[in-house]
PDB file of C-alpha atoms in Angstrom:
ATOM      1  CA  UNK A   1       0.000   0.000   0.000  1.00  0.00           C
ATOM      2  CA  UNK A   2       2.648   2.164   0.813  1.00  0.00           C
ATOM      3  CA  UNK A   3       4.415   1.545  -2.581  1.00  0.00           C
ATOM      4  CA  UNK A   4       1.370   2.221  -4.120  1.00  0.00           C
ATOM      5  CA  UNK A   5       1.008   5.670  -2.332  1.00  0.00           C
ATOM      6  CA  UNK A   6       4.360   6.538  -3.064  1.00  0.00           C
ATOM      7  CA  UNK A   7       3.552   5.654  -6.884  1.00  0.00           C
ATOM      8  CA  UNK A   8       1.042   8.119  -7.283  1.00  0.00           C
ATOM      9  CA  UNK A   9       2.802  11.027  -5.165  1.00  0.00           C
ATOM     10  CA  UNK A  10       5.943  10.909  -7.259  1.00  0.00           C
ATOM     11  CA  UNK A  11       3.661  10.886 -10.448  1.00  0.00           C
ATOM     12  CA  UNK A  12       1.791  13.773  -9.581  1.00  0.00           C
ATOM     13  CA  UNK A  13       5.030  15.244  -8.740  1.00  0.00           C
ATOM     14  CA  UNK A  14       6.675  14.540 -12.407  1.00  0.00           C
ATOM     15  CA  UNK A  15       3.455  16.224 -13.656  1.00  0.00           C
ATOM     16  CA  UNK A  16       2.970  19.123 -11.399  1.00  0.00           C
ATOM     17  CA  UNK A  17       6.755  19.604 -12.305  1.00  0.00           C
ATOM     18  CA  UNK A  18       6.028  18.741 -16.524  1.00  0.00           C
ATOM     19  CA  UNK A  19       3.289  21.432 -16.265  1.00  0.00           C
ATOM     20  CA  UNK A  20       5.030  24.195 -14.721  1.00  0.00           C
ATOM     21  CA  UNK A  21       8.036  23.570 -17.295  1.00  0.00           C
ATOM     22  CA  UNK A  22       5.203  23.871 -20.470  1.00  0.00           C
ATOM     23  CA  UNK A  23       3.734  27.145 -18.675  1.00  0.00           C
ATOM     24  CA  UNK A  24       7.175  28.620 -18.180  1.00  0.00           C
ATOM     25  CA  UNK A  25       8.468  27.710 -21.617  1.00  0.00           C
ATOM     26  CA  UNK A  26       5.292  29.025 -22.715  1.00  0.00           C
ATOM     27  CA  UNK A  27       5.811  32.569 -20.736  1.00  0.00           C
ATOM     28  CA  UNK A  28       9.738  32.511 -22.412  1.00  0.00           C
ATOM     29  CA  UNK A  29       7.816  33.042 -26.002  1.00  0.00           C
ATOM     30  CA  UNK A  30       8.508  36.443 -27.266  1.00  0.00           C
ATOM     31  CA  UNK A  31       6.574  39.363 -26.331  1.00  0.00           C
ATOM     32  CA  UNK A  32       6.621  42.168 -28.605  1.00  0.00           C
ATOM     33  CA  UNK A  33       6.114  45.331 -27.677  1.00  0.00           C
ATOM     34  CA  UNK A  34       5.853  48.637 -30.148  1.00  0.00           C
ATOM     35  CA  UNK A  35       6.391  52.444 -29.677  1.00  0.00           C
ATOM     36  CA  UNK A  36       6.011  55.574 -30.922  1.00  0.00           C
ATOM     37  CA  UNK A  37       9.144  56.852 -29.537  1.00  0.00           C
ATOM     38  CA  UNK A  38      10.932  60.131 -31.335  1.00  0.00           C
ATOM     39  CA  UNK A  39      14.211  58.580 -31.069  1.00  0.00           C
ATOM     40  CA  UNK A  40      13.094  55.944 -33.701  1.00  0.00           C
ATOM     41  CA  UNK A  41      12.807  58.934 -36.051  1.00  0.00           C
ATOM     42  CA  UNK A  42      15.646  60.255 -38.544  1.00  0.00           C
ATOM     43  CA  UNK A  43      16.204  63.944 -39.950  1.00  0.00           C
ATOM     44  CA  UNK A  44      18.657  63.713 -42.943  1.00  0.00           C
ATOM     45  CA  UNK A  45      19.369  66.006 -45.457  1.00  0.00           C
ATOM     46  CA  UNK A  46      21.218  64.306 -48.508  1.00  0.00           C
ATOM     47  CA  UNK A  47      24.184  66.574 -50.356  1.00  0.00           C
ATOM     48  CA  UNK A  48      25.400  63.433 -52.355  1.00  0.00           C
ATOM     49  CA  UNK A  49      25.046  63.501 -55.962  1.00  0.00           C
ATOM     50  CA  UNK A  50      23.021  60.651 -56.694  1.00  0.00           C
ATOM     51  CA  UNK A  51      20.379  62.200 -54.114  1.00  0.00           C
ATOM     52  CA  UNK A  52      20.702  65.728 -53.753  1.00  0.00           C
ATOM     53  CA  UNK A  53      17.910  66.605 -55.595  1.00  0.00           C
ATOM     54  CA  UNK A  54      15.432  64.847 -52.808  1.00  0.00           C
ATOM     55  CA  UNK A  55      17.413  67.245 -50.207  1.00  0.00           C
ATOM     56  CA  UNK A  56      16.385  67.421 -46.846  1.00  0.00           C
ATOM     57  CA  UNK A  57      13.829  64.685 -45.222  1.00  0.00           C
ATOM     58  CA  UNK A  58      12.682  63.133 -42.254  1.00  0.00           C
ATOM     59  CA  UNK A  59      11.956  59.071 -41.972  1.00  0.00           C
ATOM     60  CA  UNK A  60       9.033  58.491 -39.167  1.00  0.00           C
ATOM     61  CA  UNK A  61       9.360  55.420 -37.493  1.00  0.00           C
ATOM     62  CA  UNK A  62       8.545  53.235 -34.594  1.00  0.00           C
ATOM     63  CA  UNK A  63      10.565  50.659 -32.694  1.00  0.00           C
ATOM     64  CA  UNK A  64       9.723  47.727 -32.346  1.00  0.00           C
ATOM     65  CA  UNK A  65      10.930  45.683 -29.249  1.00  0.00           C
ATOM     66  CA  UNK A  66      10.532  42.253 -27.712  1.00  0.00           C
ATOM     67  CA  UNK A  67      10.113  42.905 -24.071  1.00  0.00           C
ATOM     68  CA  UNK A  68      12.341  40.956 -20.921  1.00  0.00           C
ATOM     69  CA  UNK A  69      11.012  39.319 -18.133  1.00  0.00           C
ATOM     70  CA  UNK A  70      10.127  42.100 -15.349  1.00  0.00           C
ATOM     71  CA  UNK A  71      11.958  41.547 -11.700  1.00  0.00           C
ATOM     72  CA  UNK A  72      12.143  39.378 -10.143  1.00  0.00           C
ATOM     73  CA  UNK A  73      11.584  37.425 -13.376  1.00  0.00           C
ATOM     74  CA  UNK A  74      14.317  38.835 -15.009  1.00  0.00           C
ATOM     75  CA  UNK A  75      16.829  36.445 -14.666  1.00  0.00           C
ATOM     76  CA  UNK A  76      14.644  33.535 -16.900  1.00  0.00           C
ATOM     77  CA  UNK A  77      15.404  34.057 -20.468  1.00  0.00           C
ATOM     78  CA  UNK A  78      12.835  35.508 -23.173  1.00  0.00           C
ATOM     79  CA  UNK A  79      12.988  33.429 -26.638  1.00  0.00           C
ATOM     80  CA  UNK A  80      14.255  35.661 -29.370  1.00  0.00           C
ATOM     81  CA  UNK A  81      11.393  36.683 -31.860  1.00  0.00           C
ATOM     82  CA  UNK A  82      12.323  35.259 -34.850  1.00  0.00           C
ATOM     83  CA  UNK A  83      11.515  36.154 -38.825  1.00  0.00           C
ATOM     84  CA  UNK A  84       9.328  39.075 -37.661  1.00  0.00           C
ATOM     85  CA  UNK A  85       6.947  41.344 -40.679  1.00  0.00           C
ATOM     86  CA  UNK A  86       5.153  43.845 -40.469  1.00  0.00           C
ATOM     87  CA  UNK A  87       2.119  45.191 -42.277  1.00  0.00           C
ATOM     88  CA  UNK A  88       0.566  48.756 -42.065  1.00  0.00           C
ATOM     89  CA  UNK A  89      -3.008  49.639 -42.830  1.00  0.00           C
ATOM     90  CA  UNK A  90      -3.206  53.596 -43.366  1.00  0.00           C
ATOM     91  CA  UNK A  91      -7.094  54.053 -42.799  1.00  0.00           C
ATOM     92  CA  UNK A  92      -9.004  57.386 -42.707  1.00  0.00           C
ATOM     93  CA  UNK A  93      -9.284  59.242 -39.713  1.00  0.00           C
ATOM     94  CA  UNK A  94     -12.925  60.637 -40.112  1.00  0.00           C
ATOM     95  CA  UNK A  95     -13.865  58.194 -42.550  1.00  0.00           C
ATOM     96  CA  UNK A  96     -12.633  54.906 -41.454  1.00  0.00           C
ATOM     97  CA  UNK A  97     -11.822  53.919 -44.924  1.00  0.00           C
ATOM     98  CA  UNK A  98      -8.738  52.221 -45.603  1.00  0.00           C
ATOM     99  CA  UNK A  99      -6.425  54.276 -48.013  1.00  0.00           C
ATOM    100  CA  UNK A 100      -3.969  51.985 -48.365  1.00  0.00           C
ATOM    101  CA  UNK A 101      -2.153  49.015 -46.866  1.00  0.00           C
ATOM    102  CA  UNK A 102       1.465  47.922 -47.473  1.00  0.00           C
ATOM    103  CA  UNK A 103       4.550  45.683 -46.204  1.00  0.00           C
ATOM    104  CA  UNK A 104       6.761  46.415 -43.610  1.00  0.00           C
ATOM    105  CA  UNK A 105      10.535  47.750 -44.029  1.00  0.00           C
ATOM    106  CA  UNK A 106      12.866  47.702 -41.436  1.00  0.00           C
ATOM    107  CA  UNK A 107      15.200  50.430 -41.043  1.00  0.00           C
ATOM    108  CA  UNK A 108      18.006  47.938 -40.605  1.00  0.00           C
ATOM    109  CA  UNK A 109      17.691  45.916 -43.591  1.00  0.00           C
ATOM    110  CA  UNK A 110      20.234  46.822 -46.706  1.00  0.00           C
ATOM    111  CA  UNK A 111      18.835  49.872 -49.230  1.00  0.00           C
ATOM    112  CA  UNK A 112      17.889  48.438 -52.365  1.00  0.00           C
ATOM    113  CA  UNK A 113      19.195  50.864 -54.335  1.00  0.00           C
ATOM    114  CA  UNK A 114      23.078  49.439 -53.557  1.00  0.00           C
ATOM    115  CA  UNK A 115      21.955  45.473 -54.466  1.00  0.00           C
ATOM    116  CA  UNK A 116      21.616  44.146 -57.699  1.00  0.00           C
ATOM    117  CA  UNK A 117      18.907  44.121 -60.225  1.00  0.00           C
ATOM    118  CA  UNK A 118      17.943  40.437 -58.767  1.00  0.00           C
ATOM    119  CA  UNK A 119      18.747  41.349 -55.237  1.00  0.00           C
ATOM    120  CA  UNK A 120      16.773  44.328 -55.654  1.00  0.00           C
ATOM    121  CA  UNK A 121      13.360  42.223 -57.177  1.00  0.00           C
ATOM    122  CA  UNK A 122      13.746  40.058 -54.512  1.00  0.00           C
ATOM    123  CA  UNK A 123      13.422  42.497 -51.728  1.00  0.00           C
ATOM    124  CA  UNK A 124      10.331  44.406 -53.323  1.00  0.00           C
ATOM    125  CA  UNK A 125       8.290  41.092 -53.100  1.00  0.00           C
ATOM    126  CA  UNK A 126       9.726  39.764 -49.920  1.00  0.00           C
ATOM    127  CA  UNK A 127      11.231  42.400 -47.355  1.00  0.00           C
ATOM    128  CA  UNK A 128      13.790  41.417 -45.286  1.00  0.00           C
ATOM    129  CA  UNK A 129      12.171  39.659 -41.856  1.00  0.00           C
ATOM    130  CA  UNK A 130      14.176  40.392 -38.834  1.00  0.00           C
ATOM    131  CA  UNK A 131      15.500  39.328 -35.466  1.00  0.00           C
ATOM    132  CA  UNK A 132      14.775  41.127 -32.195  1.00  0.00           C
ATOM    133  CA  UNK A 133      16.535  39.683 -29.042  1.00  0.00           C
ATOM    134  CA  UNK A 134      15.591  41.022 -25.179  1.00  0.00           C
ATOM    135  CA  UNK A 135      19.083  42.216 -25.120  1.00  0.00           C
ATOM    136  CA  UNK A 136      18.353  45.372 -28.030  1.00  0.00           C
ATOM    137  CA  UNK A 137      16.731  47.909 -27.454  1.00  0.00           C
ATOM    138  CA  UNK A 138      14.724  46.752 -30.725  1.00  0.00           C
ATOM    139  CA  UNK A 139      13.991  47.173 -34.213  1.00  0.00           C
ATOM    140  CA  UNK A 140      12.866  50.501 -36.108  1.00  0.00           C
ATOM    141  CA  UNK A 141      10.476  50.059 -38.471  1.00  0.00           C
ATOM    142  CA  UNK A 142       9.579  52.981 -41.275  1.00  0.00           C
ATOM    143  CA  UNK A 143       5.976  54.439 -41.412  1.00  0.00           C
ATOM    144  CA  UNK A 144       6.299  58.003 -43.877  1.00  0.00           C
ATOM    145  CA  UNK A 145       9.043  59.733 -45.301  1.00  0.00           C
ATOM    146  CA  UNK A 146       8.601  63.457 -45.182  1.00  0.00           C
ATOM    147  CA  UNK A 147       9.739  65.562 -47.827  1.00  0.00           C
ATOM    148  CA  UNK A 148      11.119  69.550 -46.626  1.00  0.00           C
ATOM    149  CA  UNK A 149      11.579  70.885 -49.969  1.00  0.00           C
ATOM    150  CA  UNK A 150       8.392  69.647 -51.237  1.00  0.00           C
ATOM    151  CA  UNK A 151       6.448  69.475 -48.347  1.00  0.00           C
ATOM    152  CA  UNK A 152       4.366  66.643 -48.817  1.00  0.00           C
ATOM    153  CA  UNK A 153       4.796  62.970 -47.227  1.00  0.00           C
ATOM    154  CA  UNK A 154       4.468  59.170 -48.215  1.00  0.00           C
ATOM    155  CA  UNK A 155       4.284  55.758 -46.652  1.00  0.00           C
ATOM    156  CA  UNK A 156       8.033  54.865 -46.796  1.00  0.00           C
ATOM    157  CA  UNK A 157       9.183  50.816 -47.550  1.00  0.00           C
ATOM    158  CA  UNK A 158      10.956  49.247 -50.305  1.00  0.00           C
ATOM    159  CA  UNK A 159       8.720  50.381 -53.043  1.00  0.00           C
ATOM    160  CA  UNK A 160       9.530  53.920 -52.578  1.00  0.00           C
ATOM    161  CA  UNK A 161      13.393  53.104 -54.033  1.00  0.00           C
ATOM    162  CA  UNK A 162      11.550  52.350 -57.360  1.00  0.00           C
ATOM    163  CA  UNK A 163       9.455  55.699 -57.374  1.00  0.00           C
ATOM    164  CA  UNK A 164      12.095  58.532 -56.492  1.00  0.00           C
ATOM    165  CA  UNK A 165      11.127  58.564 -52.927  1.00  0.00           C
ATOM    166  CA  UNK A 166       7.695  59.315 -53.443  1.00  0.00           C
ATOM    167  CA  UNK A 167       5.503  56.373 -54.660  1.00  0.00           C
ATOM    168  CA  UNK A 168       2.369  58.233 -55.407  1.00  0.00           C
ATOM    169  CA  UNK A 169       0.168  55.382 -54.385  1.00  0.00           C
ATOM    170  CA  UNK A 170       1.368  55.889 -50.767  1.00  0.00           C
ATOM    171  CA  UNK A 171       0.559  59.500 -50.531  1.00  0.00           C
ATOM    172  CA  UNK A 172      -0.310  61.326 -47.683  1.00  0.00           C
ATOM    173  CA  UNK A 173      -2.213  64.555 -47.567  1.00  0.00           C
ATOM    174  CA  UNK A 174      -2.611  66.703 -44.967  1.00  0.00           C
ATOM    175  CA  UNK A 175      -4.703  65.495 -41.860  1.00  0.00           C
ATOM    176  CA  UNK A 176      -4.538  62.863 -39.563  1.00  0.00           C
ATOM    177  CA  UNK A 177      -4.569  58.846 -40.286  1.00  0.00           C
ATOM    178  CA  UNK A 178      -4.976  55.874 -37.569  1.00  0.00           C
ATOM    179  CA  UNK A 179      -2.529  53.484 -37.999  1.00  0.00           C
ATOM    180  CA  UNK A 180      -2.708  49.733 -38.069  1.00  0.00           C
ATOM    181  CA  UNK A 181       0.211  47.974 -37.382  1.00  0.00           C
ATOM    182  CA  UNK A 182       0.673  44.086 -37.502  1.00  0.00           C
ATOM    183  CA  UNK A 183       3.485  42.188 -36.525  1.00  0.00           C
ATOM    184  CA  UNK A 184       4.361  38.572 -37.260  1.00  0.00           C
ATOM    185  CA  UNK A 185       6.896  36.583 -35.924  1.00  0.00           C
ATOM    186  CA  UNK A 186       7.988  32.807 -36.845  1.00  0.00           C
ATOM    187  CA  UNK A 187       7.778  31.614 -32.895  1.00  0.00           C
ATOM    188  CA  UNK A 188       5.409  33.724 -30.788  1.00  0.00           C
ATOM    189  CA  UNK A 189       2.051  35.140 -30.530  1.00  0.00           C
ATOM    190  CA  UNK A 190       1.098  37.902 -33.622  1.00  0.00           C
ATOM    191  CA  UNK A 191       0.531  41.674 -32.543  1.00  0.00           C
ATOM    192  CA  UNK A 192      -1.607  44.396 -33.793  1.00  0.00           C
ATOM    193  CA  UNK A 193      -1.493  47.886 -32.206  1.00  0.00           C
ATOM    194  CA  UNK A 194      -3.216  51.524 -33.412  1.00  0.00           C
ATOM    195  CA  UNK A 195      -1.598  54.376 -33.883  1.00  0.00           C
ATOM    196  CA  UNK A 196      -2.109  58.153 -35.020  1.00  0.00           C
ATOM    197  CA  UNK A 197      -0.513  59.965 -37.534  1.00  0.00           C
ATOM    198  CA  UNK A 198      -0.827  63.545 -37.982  1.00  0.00           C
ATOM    199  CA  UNK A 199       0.346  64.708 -41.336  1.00  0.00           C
ATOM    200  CA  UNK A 200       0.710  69.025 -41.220  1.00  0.00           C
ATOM    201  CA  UNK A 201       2.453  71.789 -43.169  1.00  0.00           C
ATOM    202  CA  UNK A 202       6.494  71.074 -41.988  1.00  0.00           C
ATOM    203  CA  UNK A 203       8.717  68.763 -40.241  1.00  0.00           C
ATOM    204  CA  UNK A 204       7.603  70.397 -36.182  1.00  0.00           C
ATOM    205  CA  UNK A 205       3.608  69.928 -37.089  1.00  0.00           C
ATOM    206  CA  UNK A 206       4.189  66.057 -38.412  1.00  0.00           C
ATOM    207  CA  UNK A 207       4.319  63.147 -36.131  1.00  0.00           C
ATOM    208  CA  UNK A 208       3.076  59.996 -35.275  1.00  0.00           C
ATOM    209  CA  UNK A 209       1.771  58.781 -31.701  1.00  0.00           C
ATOM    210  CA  UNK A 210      -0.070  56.151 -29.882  1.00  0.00           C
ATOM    211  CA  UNK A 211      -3.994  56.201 -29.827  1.00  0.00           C
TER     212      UNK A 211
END
């Protein structure tokens, strides 16, 4: 009897023990996180030859992060988020209507317009996925492109190389936009978050924030 009793303890042991490793292994999956922080965004004004003409712009981003374990928590290890995407839905403010939707690029990845003609294909169909690890502070990933000289703006990703910075089919007019970002990754949970972006009349009266 006592065997028997000992049986059964030291099974439901091995599974109280099986079941907290599947719920901690489960916790350790990525978790993305994304922000509208300034610091994600980039002011350049280009003097080179090949791109002086587009002169001075500003690249509106957001980073992209995959959160660590809080304290005391910290010390167990968060997976790395693996072959992440991202889509963006531009919809109308007042109207709700979407205006347009396109793939991700991520600021990180190689410009297409140093790869080669197959290289360059490639990318347009298929952005460049990427990794984000706990120990980054993340990944920034490119919303608009605002033009000074010009002063108008357009959704910014690998499609804008092929249309002089300014793919017409991504343009933004003046007003405000929600934003629908979605974010994939190969070995966690998928994430969707809303944004606002407020197109105005110059670089200090554009932005983009959290809703």
């Amino acid at each position: 009897m006592d065997l028997l009793v000992s049986f059964f303890i030291g099974l439901l042991a091995s599974l109280v023990a099986i079941l907290i490793s599947l719920y901690i292994e489960r916790l350790r999956q990525p978790k993305i996180i994304i922000k509208a922080y300034k610091i994600a965004n980039t002011e350049i004004e280009y003097s080179d030859p090949e791109r002086e003409h587009i002169g001075k712009v500003k690249y509106y981003r957001l980073l992209v992060a995959n959160r660590s374990f809080p304290i005391p928590f910290h010390w167990i290890p968060r997976q790395t988020a693996e072959s992440c995407r991202a889509t963006l839905d531009f919809i109308g403010f007042d109207t709700n209507d979407l205006v347009f939707s396109m793939q991700g690029r991520w600021s990180s990845t190689p410009e297409l317009p140093f790869l080669s003609s197959s290289d360059k294909m490639l990318r347009l169909l298929n952005p460049d996925p990427v990794t984000i690890s706990t120990s980054s502070i993340g990944e920034k990933l490119d919303v608009f492109i605002w033009h000074d000289k010009t002063k108008d703006a357009y959704g910014w990703n690998n499609e804008a190389y092929f249309s002089n910075w300014k793919p017409a089919h991504y343009a933004l007019k003046t007003g405000k936009y929600k934003l629908e970002v979605h974010i994939t990754t190969q070995n966690g949970k998928s994430l969707a978050e809303d944004f606002i972006i407020k197109i105005g009349t110059s670089i200090k009266t554009t932005s983009i924030y959290h809703q």
